[in-house]
């Protein structure tokens, strides 16, 4: 099935089904167009996750961890369908079997960016929705995106979580909307050396966001992530590699240095570990898969 | 009086004997004409020959001279007909007598009557042997090329006067001595030694494997990571050319005039570097008179393409067929020509237009769309033909400094080369009856025959194919690379650990960054 097979529905401000969250914000949309499942129930426990158009490996790891626990907890994720963090959030939610809502800055008949064509369909298939306040065939235009951000912030019941935002990121606008709407703003701190975390770090420094390091900080549940346990079916050298990767993602060369082994030995073992699902690789570095 | 001299024309790597017929008519208006589809260079032989004869104190006849290059319907290129035309005129004038045995005359004349280095002498010598022509008169500077072919009389000619004296038996030219090809093979000079490159151990290992098996290699990494330096260090670990390989390479180099004056066999494995402004014909070969391109000049050696995505798409796609077949065939109206192009492709690229995608220290300034467009310039089918994919990350400057203070233990090129040579010897032995030289050239039938895998290796490979959804071509490439890794280790059977290592060099589906 293709996303075009889903029917477009329209709700006007004042209609019974119109999301309550959106009526509460200043300057609410006069109408919304949407495809998919868009009920109050889905929005009851929802969080907006926004961030940079460029995700680093660190950001990806953070999204992985947060989204997996949100999905387990039945939290709906909301984001803007843009490149980077947005897409990653939608993708991961769908992958973990959760419900996610994408808010478009264009009409819902236009899939922008086009690379996310399949993602559009997957979101609908998993019971999520795609929403826009613009008529279905409206083109994506730059000015529409900040406007869109007020809906992203407005729809979320739990608040807005910022993961990786640069100094001038649009996610900061979303955070701003959330604050003005009286919603909570959460931010995950990033490396102080990273340009794509400078925005989030500034938010935290100026106390405009609540520092979170784990989904439990938002969900007020017990910390799930305990001390990471080293799987016991690893060989000696695999254990060494695993331990080295607990601190930070490393390249083959760096692992070899850390465990004082040869690159040949390391290459062999990381291949097997990756196939067994303990580690993954992104941009030449190996990351632990924490489950 | 009519006289006939033997010479040769090259069409691609084929050499066709050409008869140079010279007629000096006693009647008719004085003139000098060349017929038989001469090119501009051949036309101009008239002026060179005339002046050279005059400057050698030989009176140029005032008569109607007609030169016919037979067969008349094949286009003739090049300056090598100067000598046979001059000798023909001399013979027609009865200044010299021709040798009794069939002889090839081949070479370009200088205006002062001396002979210049001429391209294609090596091919001429091969053709002489095939056509059972005993004597070769070639320029002195080019005589060494012919000297590696056995049982030929190669006469190095320095000037027209020398040749006149020789042919009249007043002063005989000493034959160039036959040289065993084996005696000429020697070491390559190297630009960088691997021990000078600090860090990048896994990249070095990948290069070792690539050179050991002749595998194509693709390096991706930010600017300044050392991709170019690594590539330039490759000649230092390449195995020497075998005799057969050297002969193949020399043919192409002789044809294109890439052998320096006095040079003989090409002894060093070619390492060709191409800038991305290269034209398609410059890269793969072609032209109305088909000429080998860079890929053929890199035959049995390495072709290094830096800034890989900057090459025009159509140029890169033209590499696909030669990468697969090791041969490039160029069809033209005049006929089709095949050039060998069994090269090892080494390509380097930045991960994005600005170069810093994934760099831990610097921010990438590219938009996702830009990055995608950049990476999409390299088509899937092309990248699928590359055996080894490698990520070359930036080396930490602090670590670099610390490591260079502590005495570096980095391995020297020479010792890596020893392992490469050993692995190649195993391969040469294995493929002695198959007409290929290395693992990279294996076709599927060879893989079936020579790549015996342990059970756990099979299992691991299957698992990898499923997990990473690898294409059938990638599957076979992985086996080839594993075969090479096993050869370096000296193992007869491919084990799971060889497969595991080769998996590190597999093609990655598009870098994930969105």
Short mmCIF file of N, CA and C in Angstrom, two decimals, chain B residues 361-512:
data_model
loop_
_atom_site.label_atom_id
_atom_site.label_comp_id
_atom_site.label_asym_id
_atom_site.label_seq_id
_atom_site.Cartn_x
_atom_site.Cartn_y
_atom_site.Cartn_z
N UNK B 361 35.78 16.44 14.86
CA UNK B 361 36.20 17.76 15.31
C UNK B 361 35.59 18.90 14.52
N UNK B 362 35.32 18.66 13.25
CA UNK B 362 34.86 19.76 12.44
C UNK B 362 33.45 19.54 11.97
N UNK B 363 32.75 20.65 11.83
CA UNK B 363 31.36 20.56 11.44
C UNK B 363 31.25 20.43 9.93
N UNK B 364 30.33 19.58 9.52
CA UNK B 364 30.07 19.46 8.08
C UNK B 364 29.09 20.55 7.68
N UNK B 365 29.41 21.29 6.62
CA UNK B 365 28.60 22.42 6.23
C UNK B 365 27.61 22.07 5.12
N UNK B 366 27.52 20.80 4.77
CA UNK B 366 26.70 20.43 3.63
C UNK B 366 25.27 20.13 4.06
N UNK B 367 24.35 20.41 3.15
CA UNK B 367 22.96 20.04 3.43
C UNK B 367 22.81 18.57 3.07
N UNK B 368 21.85 17.92 3.70
CA UNK B 368 21.66 16.48 3.41
C UNK B 368 21.47 16.23 1.93
N UNK B 369 20.78 17.14 1.27
CA UNK B 369 20.55 16.96 -0.16
C UNK B 369 21.87 16.98 -0.92
N UNK B 370 22.73 17.93 -0.54
CA UNK B 370 24.04 18.01 -1.19
C UNK B 370 24.82 16.72 -0.99
N UNK B 371 24.79 16.23 0.23
CA UNK B 371 25.54 15.01 0.55
C UNK B 371 25.03 13.86 -0.29
N UNK B 372 23.69 13.79 -0.38
CA UNK B 372 23.12 12.68 -1.12
C UNK B 372 23.48 12.76 -2.59
N UNK B 373 23.37 13.98 -3.13
CA UNK B 373 23.72 14.15 -4.55
C UNK B 373 25.17 13.76 -4.79
N UNK B 374 26.01 14.16 -3.86
CA UNK B 374 27.44 13.89 -4.00
C UNK B 374 27.70 12.38 -4.01
N UNK B 375 27.09 11.70 -3.07
CA UNK B 375 27.33 10.26 -2.99
C UNK B 375 26.64 9.50 -4.11
N UNK B 376 25.56 10.08 -4.63
CA UNK B 376 24.85 9.41 -5.72
C UNK B 376 25.59 9.48 -7.04
N UNK B 377 26.63 10.34 -7.08
CA UNK B 377 27.39 10.40 -8.32
C UNK B 377 28.08 9.08 -8.60
N UNK B 378 28.32 8.33 -7.55
CA UNK B 378 28.95 7.03 -7.72
C UNK B 378 27.83 6.00 -7.78
N UNK B 379 27.60 5.45 -8.95
CA UNK B 379 26.45 4.57 -9.11
C UNK B 379 26.66 3.25 -8.40
N UNK B 380 25.57 2.64 -8.04
CA UNK B 380 25.62 1.34 -7.36
C UNK B 380 26.39 0.30 -8.16
N UNK B 381 26.07 0.14 -9.45
CA UNK B 381 26.77 -0.88 -10.23
C UNK B 381 28.28 -0.67 -10.28
N UNK B 382 28.69 0.59 -10.27
CA UNK B 382 30.13 0.87 -10.30
C UNK B 382 30.76 0.48 -8.96
N UNK B 383 30.14 0.93 -7.87
CA UNK B 383 30.69 0.66 -6.55
C UNK B 383 30.65 -0.84 -6.24
N UNK B 384 29.68 -1.51 -6.82
CA UNK B 384 29.54 -2.95 -6.62
C UNK B 384 30.73 -3.70 -7.21
N UNK B 385 31.43 -3.06 -8.15
CA UNK B 385 32.55 -3.73 -8.79
C UNK B 385 33.85 -3.50 -8.04
N UNK B 386 33.76 -2.80 -6.94
CA UNK B 386 34.97 -2.55 -6.14
C UNK B 386 34.97 -3.52 -4.96
N UNK B 387 36.07 -4.26 -4.83
CA UNK B 387 36.12 -5.34 -3.84
C UNK B 387 36.27 -4.83 -2.41
N UNK B 388 37.12 -3.81 -2.27
CA UNK B 388 37.46 -3.39 -0.91
C UNK B 388 37.03 -1.95 -0.69
N UNK B 389 36.16 -1.76 0.28
CA UNK B 389 35.69 -0.42 0.64
C UNK B 389 36.27 -0.08 1.99
N UNK B 390 36.78 1.13 2.05
CA UNK B 390 37.60 1.44 3.21
C UNK B 390 37.26 2.83 3.72
N UNK B 391 37.17 2.95 5.03
CA UNK B 391 36.97 4.25 5.63
C UNK B 391 38.30 4.73 6.20
N UNK B 392 38.72 5.91 5.78
CA UNK B 392 39.99 6.43 6.30
C UNK B 392 39.68 7.65 7.17
N UNK B 393 39.62 7.46 8.49
CA UNK B 393 39.28 8.59 9.36
C UNK B 393 40.48 9.51 9.58
N UNK B 394 40.20 10.70 10.06
CA UNK B 394 41.29 11.63 10.38
C UNK B 394 42.11 11.04 11.52
N UNK B 395 43.40 11.25 11.44
CA UNK B 395 44.23 10.80 12.55
C UNK B 395 44.35 11.96 13.54
N UNK B 396 44.17 11.63 14.79
CA UNK B 396 44.26 12.62 15.85
C UNK B 396 45.67 13.22 15.88
N UNK B 397 45.74 14.54 15.76
CA UNK B 397 47.06 15.19 15.69
C UNK B 397 47.86 14.94 16.96
N UNK B 398 47.17 14.99 18.11
CA UNK B 398 47.89 14.76 19.38
C UNK B 398 48.47 13.36 19.43
N UNK B 399 47.63 12.41 19.02
CA UNK B 399 48.10 11.02 19.02
C UNK B 399 49.29 10.89 18.09
N UNK B 400 49.18 11.61 16.97
CA UNK B 400 50.23 11.56 15.95
C UNK B 400 51.55 12.03 16.55
N UNK B 401 51.45 13.16 17.28
CA UNK B 401 52.64 13.72 17.89
C UNK B 401 53.22 12.77 18.93
N UNK B 402 52.33 12.23 19.75
CA UNK B 402 52.78 11.31 20.80
C UNK B 402 53.44 10.08 20.19
N UNK B 403 52.83 9.61 19.09
CA UNK B 403 53.35 8.39 18.49
C UNK B 403 54.69 8.63 17.80
N UNK B 404 54.85 9.84 17.24
CA UNK B 404 56.10 10.06 16.54
C UNK B 404 57.24 10.32 17.52
N UNK B 405 56.87 10.73 18.74
CA UNK B 405 57.90 10.91 19.77
C UNK B 405 58.41 9.53 20.21
N UNK B 406 57.45 8.71 20.56
CA UNK B 406 57.82 7.32 20.84
C UNK B 406 58.25 6.78 19.49
N UNK B 407 59.28 5.99 19.52
CA UNK B 407 59.75 5.52 18.22
C UNK B 407 58.66 4.72 17.51
N UNK B 408 58.37 5.13 16.30
CA UNK B 408 57.27 4.44 15.61
C UNK B 408 57.67 3.03 15.24
N UNK B 409 56.73 2.16 15.41
CA UNK B 409 57.00 0.77 15.09
C UNK B 409 56.33 0.40 13.78
N UNK B 410 55.90 1.42 13.05
CA UNK B 410 55.18 1.16 11.80
C UNK B 410 56.04 0.29 10.87
N UNK B 411 55.35 -0.61 10.20
CA UNK B 411 56.05 -1.57 9.36
C UNK B 411 56.56 -0.91 8.08
N UNK B 412 57.71 -1.35 7.63
CA UNK B 412 58.29 -0.81 6.40
C UNK B 412 57.59 -1.44 5.18
N UNK B 413 57.57 -0.67 4.11
CA UNK B 413 56.94 -1.17 2.88
C UNK B 413 57.56 -2.50 2.46
N UNK B 414 58.87 -2.60 2.61
CA UNK B 414 59.57 -3.80 2.12
C UNK B 414 59.03 -5.07 2.76
N UNK B 415 58.74 -5.01 4.06
CA UNK B 415 58.30 -6.26 4.69
C UNK B 415 56.85 -6.57 4.34
N UNK B 416 56.05 -5.50 4.12
CA UNK B 416 54.68 -5.76 3.65
C UNK B 416 54.75 -6.38 2.26
N UNK B 417 55.67 -5.85 1.46
CA UNK B 417 55.81 -6.32 0.09
C UNK B 417 56.15 -7.79 0.04
N UNK B 418 56.98 -8.23 0.99
CA UNK B 418 57.34 -9.65 1.01
C UNK B 418 56.10 -10.53 1.12
N UNK B 419 55.19 -10.11 2.01
CA UNK B 419 53.96 -10.91 2.18
C UNK B 419 53.13 -10.87 0.90
N UNK B 420 53.09 -9.68 0.29
CA UNK B 420 52.31 -9.53 -0.95
C UNK B 420 52.87 -10.45 -2.03
N UNK B 421 54.21 -10.45 -2.15
CA UNK B 421 54.84 -11.28 -3.18
C UNK B 421 54.54 -12.76 -2.94
N UNK B 422 54.62 -13.15 -1.67
CA UNK B 422 54.36 -14.55 -1.34
C UNK B 422 52.94 -14.94 -1.75
N UNK B 423 51.99 -14.05 -1.41
CA UNK B 423 50.60 -14.34 -1.73
C UNK B 423 50.41 -14.40 -3.25
N UNK B 424 51.11 -13.54 -3.97
CA UNK B 424 50.98 -13.54 -5.43
C UNK B 424 51.57 -14.80 -6.03
N UNK B 425 52.67 -15.28 -5.41
CA UNK B 425 53.27 -16.52 -5.92
C UNK B 425 52.30 -17.68 -5.82
N UNK B 426 51.59 -17.73 -4.68
CA UNK B 426 50.59 -18.79 -4.51
C UNK B 426 49.54 -18.68 -5.62
N UNK B 427 49.14 -17.45 -5.90
CA UNK B 427 48.10 -17.24 -6.92
C UNK B 427 48.59 -17.62 -8.32
N UNK B 428 49.82 -17.22 -8.63
CA UNK B 428 50.37 -17.53 -9.96
C UNK B 428 50.40 -19.04 -10.18
N UNK B 429 50.78 -19.74 -9.12
CA UNK B 429 50.83 -21.20 -9.19
C UNK B 429 49.43 -21.76 -9.41
N UNK B 430 48.49 -21.23 -8.63
CA UNK B 430 47.12 -21.72 -8.68
C UNK B 430 46.50 -21.52 -10.06
N UNK B 431 46.75 -20.35 -10.65
CA UNK B 431 46.10 -20.01 -11.91
C UNK B 431 46.97 -20.30 -13.12
N UNK B 432 48.02 -21.12 -12.95
CA UNK B 432 48.97 -21.30 -14.05
C UNK B 432 48.28 -21.81 -15.32
N UNK B 433 47.15 -22.51 -15.16
CA UNK B 433 46.50 -23.03 -16.36
C UNK B 433 45.25 -22.25 -16.73
N UNK B 434 44.98 -21.15 -16.01
CA UNK B 434 43.72 -20.46 -16.23
C UNK B 434 43.85 -19.15 -16.98
N UNK B 435 45.08 -18.74 -17.23
CA UNK B 435 45.27 -17.50 -17.99
C UNK B 435 44.98 -16.24 -17.20
N UNK B 436 44.87 -16.35 -15.88
CA UNK B 436 44.74 -15.13 -15.06
C UNK B 436 45.89 -15.10 -14.07
N UNK B 437 46.09 -13.94 -13.47
CA UNK B 437 47.25 -13.79 -12.58
C UNK B 437 46.90 -13.63 -11.11
N UNK B 438 45.70 -13.18 -10.84
CA UNK B 438 45.42 -12.91 -9.42
C UNK B 438 43.97 -13.23 -9.04
N UNK B 439 43.72 -13.19 -7.74
CA UNK B 439 42.40 -13.55 -7.23
C UNK B 439 41.30 -12.63 -7.74
N UNK B 440 41.65 -11.36 -7.91
CA UNK B 440 40.62 -10.40 -8.33
C UNK B 440 40.06 -10.76 -9.70
N UNK B 441 40.88 -11.39 -10.55
CA UNK B 441 40.42 -11.72 -11.90
C UNK B 441 39.61 -13.01 -11.96
N UNK B 442 39.43 -13.67 -10.81
CA UNK B 442 38.69 -14.93 -10.82
C UNK B 442 37.27 -14.74 -11.33
N UNK B 443 36.85 -15.64 -12.20
CA UNK B 443 35.45 -15.65 -12.61
C UNK B 443 34.75 -16.67 -11.70
N UNK B 444 33.43 -16.75 -11.86
CA UNK B 444 32.70 -17.63 -10.95
C UNK B 444 33.16 -19.08 -11.00
N UNK B 445 33.55 -19.53 -12.20
CA UNK B 445 33.99 -20.93 -12.31
C UNK B 445 35.28 -21.15 -11.51
N UNK B 446 36.15 -20.11 -11.51
CA UNK B 446 37.38 -20.24 -10.73
C UNK B 446 37.07 -20.26 -9.24
N UNK B 447 36.08 -19.43 -8.87
CA UNK B 447 35.73 -19.38 -7.44
C UNK B 447 35.26 -20.74 -6.99
N UNK B 448 34.43 -21.36 -7.81
CA UNK B 448 33.94 -22.69 -7.46
C UNK B 448 35.08 -23.67 -7.30
N UNK B 449 36.06 -23.52 -8.18
CA UNK B 449 37.14 -24.48 -8.22
C UNK B 449 38.16 -24.27 -7.09
N UNK B 450 38.46 -23.01 -6.81
CA UNK B 450 39.60 -22.73 -5.93
C UNK B 450 39.26 -22.21 -4.55
N UNK B 451 38.00 -21.85 -4.33
CA UNK B 451 37.69 -21.23 -3.05
C UNK B 451 36.93 -22.18 -2.14
N UNK B 452 37.64 -23.17 -1.68
CA UNK B 452 37.01 -24.12 -0.78
C UNK B 452 36.86 -23.47 0.59
N UNK B 453 35.66 -23.58 1.12
CA UNK B 453 35.41 -22.92 2.40
C UNK B 453 35.09 -23.93 3.49
N UNK B 454 35.55 -23.63 4.70
CA UNK B 454 35.17 -24.45 5.84
C UNK B 454 33.68 -24.24 6.11
N UNK B 455 33.08 -25.18 6.83
CA UNK B 455 31.63 -25.11 7.06
C UNK B 455 31.22 -23.86 7.80
N UNK B 456 32.01 -23.53 8.85
CA UNK B 456 31.63 -22.35 9.64
C UNK B 456 31.80 -21.07 8.82
N UNK B 457 32.73 -21.12 7.86
CA UNK B 457 32.92 -19.95 6.99
C UNK B 457 31.68 -19.75 6.13
N UNK B 458 31.17 -20.84 5.58
CA UNK B 458 29.93 -20.80 4.78
C UNK B 458 28.81 -20.17 5.57
N UNK B 459 28.70 -20.66 6.81
CA UNK B 459 27.61 -20.23 7.68
C UNK B 459 27.68 -18.73 7.94
N UNK B 460 28.89 -18.29 8.27
CA UNK B 460 29.10 -16.87 8.58
C UNK B 460 28.75 -16.01 7.36
N UNK B 461 29.16 -16.48 6.21
CA UNK B 461 28.93 -15.73 4.98
C UNK B 461 27.44 -15.62 4.69
N UNK B 462 26.75 -16.73 4.89
CA UNK B 462 25.30 -16.74 4.67
C UNK B 462 24.61 -15.75 5.59
N UNK B 463 25.06 -15.77 6.84
CA UNK B 463 24.49 -14.88 7.84
C UNK B 463 24.70 -13.43 7.43
N UNK B 464 25.91 -13.14 6.96
CA UNK B 464 26.23 -11.76 6.55
C UNK B 464 25.37 -11.35 5.36
N UNK B 465 25.21 -12.26 4.41
CA UNK B 465 24.40 -11.95 3.22
C UNK B 465 22.98 -11.59 3.63
N UNK B 466 22.44 -12.36 4.58
CA UNK B 466 21.08 -12.08 5.02
C UNK B 466 21.00 -10.78 5.80
N UNK B 467 21.93 -10.61 6.74
CA UNK B 467 21.86 -9.42 7.60
C UNK B 467 22.07 -8.13 6.85
N UNK B 468 23.02 -8.13 5.94
CA UNK B 468 23.33 -6.89 5.24
C UNK B 468 22.69 -6.83 3.87
N UNK B 469 21.82 -7.76 3.56
CA UNK B 469 21.21 -7.93 2.23
C UNK B 469 22.20 -7.60 1.11
N UNK B 470 23.20 -8.44 0.99
CA UNK B 470 24.25 -8.23 0.00
C UNK B 470 23.83 -8.78 -1.35
N UNK B 471 24.33 -8.14 -2.41
CA UNK B 471 24.00 -8.62 -3.76
C UNK B 471 24.85 -9.85 -4.08
N UNK B 472 24.44 -10.55 -5.11
CA UNK B 472 25.18 -11.76 -5.50
C UNK B 472 26.60 -11.39 -5.87
N UNK B 473 26.75 -10.22 -6.51
CA UNK B 473 28.09 -9.83 -6.91
C UNK B 473 28.97 -9.57 -5.68
N UNK B 474 28.39 -8.88 -4.71
CA UNK B 474 29.13 -8.62 -3.48
C UNK B 474 29.52 -9.93 -2.80
N UNK B 475 28.61 -10.89 -2.84
CA UNK B 475 28.87 -12.20 -2.24
C UNK B 475 30.14 -12.80 -2.83
N UNK B 476 30.24 -12.78 -4.16
CA UNK B 476 31.43 -13.35 -4.80
C UNK B 476 32.67 -12.52 -4.52
N UNK B 477 32.48 -11.20 -4.43
CA UNK B 477 33.63 -10.34 -4.14
C UNK B 477 34.18 -10.65 -2.75
N UNK B 478 33.26 -10.89 -1.82
CA UNK B 478 33.70 -11.23 -0.46
C UNK B 478 34.54 -12.51 -0.46
N UNK B 479 34.11 -13.48 -1.25
CA UNK B 479 34.85 -14.73 -1.32
C UNK B 479 36.24 -14.48 -1.91
N UNK B 480 36.29 -13.65 -2.93
CA UNK B 480 37.60 -13.37 -3.55
C UNK B 480 38.55 -12.72 -2.55
N UNK B 481 38.02 -11.72 -1.83
CA UNK B 481 38.86 -11.03 -0.84
C UNK B 481 39.29 -12.02 0.25
N UNK B 482 38.37 -12.89 0.66
CA UNK B 482 38.71 -13.88 1.68
C UNK B 482 39.81 -14.81 1.17
N UNK B 483 39.72 -15.15 -0.11
CA UNK B 483 40.74 -16.02 -0.72
C UNK B 483 42.12 -15.36 -0.60
N UNK B 484 42.15 -14.06 -0.87
CA UNK B 484 43.42 -13.34 -0.77
C UNK B 484 43.92 -13.30 0.67
N UNK B 485 43.00 -13.05 1.60
CA UNK B 485 43.41 -13.01 3.01
C UNK B 485 43.98 -14.36 3.41
N UNK B 486 43.34 -15.43 2.93
CA UNK B 486 43.84 -16.77 3.23
C UNK B 486 45.21 -16.98 2.59
N UNK B 487 45.40 -16.46 1.39
CA UNK B 487 46.69 -16.60 0.71
C UNK B 487 47.80 -15.88 1.47
N UNK B 488 47.47 -14.70 2.01
CA UNK B 488 48.48 -13.97 2.79
C UNK B 488 48.86 -14.80 4.01
N UNK B 489 47.84 -15.44 4.60
CA UNK B 489 48.11 -16.27 5.78
C UNK B 489 48.72 -17.61 5.38
N UNK B 490 48.70 -17.93 4.09
CA UNK B 490 49.23 -19.21 3.63
C UNK B 490 48.30 -20.38 3.87
N UNK B 491 47.02 -20.10 4.06
CA UNK B 491 46.05 -21.18 4.30
C UNK B 491 45.44 -21.66 2.98
N UNK B 492 45.25 -22.97 2.87
CA UNK B 492 44.69 -23.52 1.65
C UNK B 492 43.17 -23.35 1.63
N UNK B 493 42.57 -23.44 2.82
CA UNK B 493 41.12 -23.37 2.90
C UNK B 493 40.70 -22.02 3.46
N UNK B 494 39.56 -21.52 3.02
CA UNK B 494 39.06 -20.26 3.58
C UNK B 494 38.33 -20.57 4.88
N UNK B 495 38.76 -19.94 5.95
CA UNK B 495 38.10 -20.20 7.23
C UNK B 495 37.19 -19.04 7.60
N UNK B 496 36.46 -19.22 8.68
CA UNK B 496 35.51 -18.18 9.08
C UNK B 496 36.23 -16.90 9.46
N UNK B 497 37.45 -17.01 9.97
CA UNK B 497 38.12 -15.77 10.36
C UNK B 497 38.53 -14.96 9.14
N UNK B 498 38.84 -15.64 8.03
CA UNK B 498 39.13 -14.90 6.80
C UNK B 498 37.87 -14.17 6.30
N UNK B 499 36.76 -14.89 6.36
CA UNK B 499 35.49 -14.27 5.94
C UNK B 499 35.18 -13.08 6.83
N UNK B 500 35.38 -13.28 8.13
CA UNK B 500 35.07 -12.21 9.09
C UNK B 500 35.86 -10.96 8.77
N UNK B 501 37.14 -11.14 8.45
CA UNK B 501 37.94 -9.94 8.15
C UNK B 501 37.46 -9.30 6.85
N UNK B 502 37.17 -10.13 5.86
CA UNK B 502 36.76 -9.56 4.56
C UNK B 502 35.46 -8.77 4.69
N UNK B 503 34.64 -9.15 5.66
CA UNK B 503 33.37 -8.43 5.85
C UNK B 503 33.60 -6.97 6.20
N UNK B 504 34.75 -6.68 6.78
CA UNK B 504 35.06 -5.29 7.12
C UNK B 504 35.27 -4.44 5.87
N UNK B 505 35.52 -5.09 4.76
CA UNK B 505 35.80 -4.35 3.54
C UNK B 505 34.63 -4.37 2.57
N UNK B 506 33.48 -4.80 3.04
CA UNK B 506 32.34 -4.90 2.13
C UNK B 506 31.80 -3.51 1.83
N UNK B 507 31.00 -3.45 0.80
CA UNK B 507 30.38 -2.18 0.43
C UNK B 507 29.30 -1.87 1.46
N UNK B 508 29.26 -0.60 1.89
CA UNK B 508 28.23 -0.20 2.85
C UNK B 508 27.08 0.40 2.07
N UNK B 509 25.88 0.08 2.48
CA UNK B 509 24.77 0.78 1.85
C UNK B 509 24.89 2.21 2.32
N UNK B 510 24.68 3.14 1.42
CA UNK B 510 24.70 4.58 1.70
C UNK B 510 24.97 4.93 3.16
N UNK B 511 25.91 5.79 3.38
CA UNK B 511 26.17 6.25 4.73
C UNK B 511 24.89 6.77 5.35
N UNK B 512 24.61 6.31 6.55
CA UNK B 512 23.37 6.76 7.17
C UNK B 512 23.63 8.06 7.91
#
